Amino acid sequence: GAVVSQHPSRVICKSGTSVKIECRSLDFQATTMFWYRQFPKQSLMLMATSNEGSKATYEQGVEKDKFLINHASLTLSTLTVTSAHPEDSSFYICSASNGVDSGEQYFGPGTRLTVT
Amino acid sequence: RKEVEQDPGPFNVPEGATVAFNCTYSNSASQSFFWYRQDCRKEPKLLMSVYSSGNEDGRFTAQLNRASQYISLLIRDSKLSDSATYLCVVAPVRQKVTFGIGTKLQVIP
């Protein structure tokens, strides 16, 4: 399967600071990238969908000014959690799709964010 | 009714057993179906697609029942390494993909 990397894998930050997470598709061009959040013992929750070169589409309840998404190229998308708070602590996972079938997604290894 | 429903389990089965999971979906316009596997504190990995005609890959068989709107995953001869959470994914055409909560499988020696 395709390879997607995510960096960093783990980050601890203080409340009020911003954190940037990078998602890269290493061996294919990802026309669409997805950002998910998963709280313990819960299902993956889609936060936003981003297509290269256009604004991300956010799911209901996800603040676009707090979770900034940039999809500048076909291989890179970034998620910036601005002014992080303890309730933002979660497992953030990106995935990439070549656009042919959005259900076939390749996931990054995830970033575990802890806000103290 | 939830868009995608799965029994969270856990399903505790002995090694070598056959186990099956179902996943029901509410959107009859759904076109694509997948099973993903997620190990504890790791990212989901695509296990297999589910086609109308069914799909078999080694010990794993996935089937789709459009009339009753469910997909199933059958695992034969369970191995300890099969222990994981199995996520059902439903993708209506041009709409967002929906993940089920996952069914936890624990294979016991």
PDB file of C-alpha atoms in Angstrom, chain B residues 38 50 57 64 70 76 84:
ATOM      1  CA  GLN B  38      -6.499  -0.652  13.783  1.00  0.00           C
ATOM      2  CA  VAL B  50     -15.854  -5.094  -0.083  1.00  0.00           C
ATOM      3  CA  ASP B  57      -8.095 -12.690   0.802  1.00  0.00           C
ATOM      4  CA  LEU B  64     -21.931  -7.049   1.081  1.00  0.00           C
ATOM      5  CA  TYR B  70     -24.792  -4.529   5.931  1.00  0.00           C
ATOM      6  CA  ARG B  76     -11.090 -18.163   9.603  1.00  0.00           C
ATOM      7  CA  ALA B  84      -7.096  -5.677  16.793  1.00  0.00           C
TER       8      ALA B  84
END
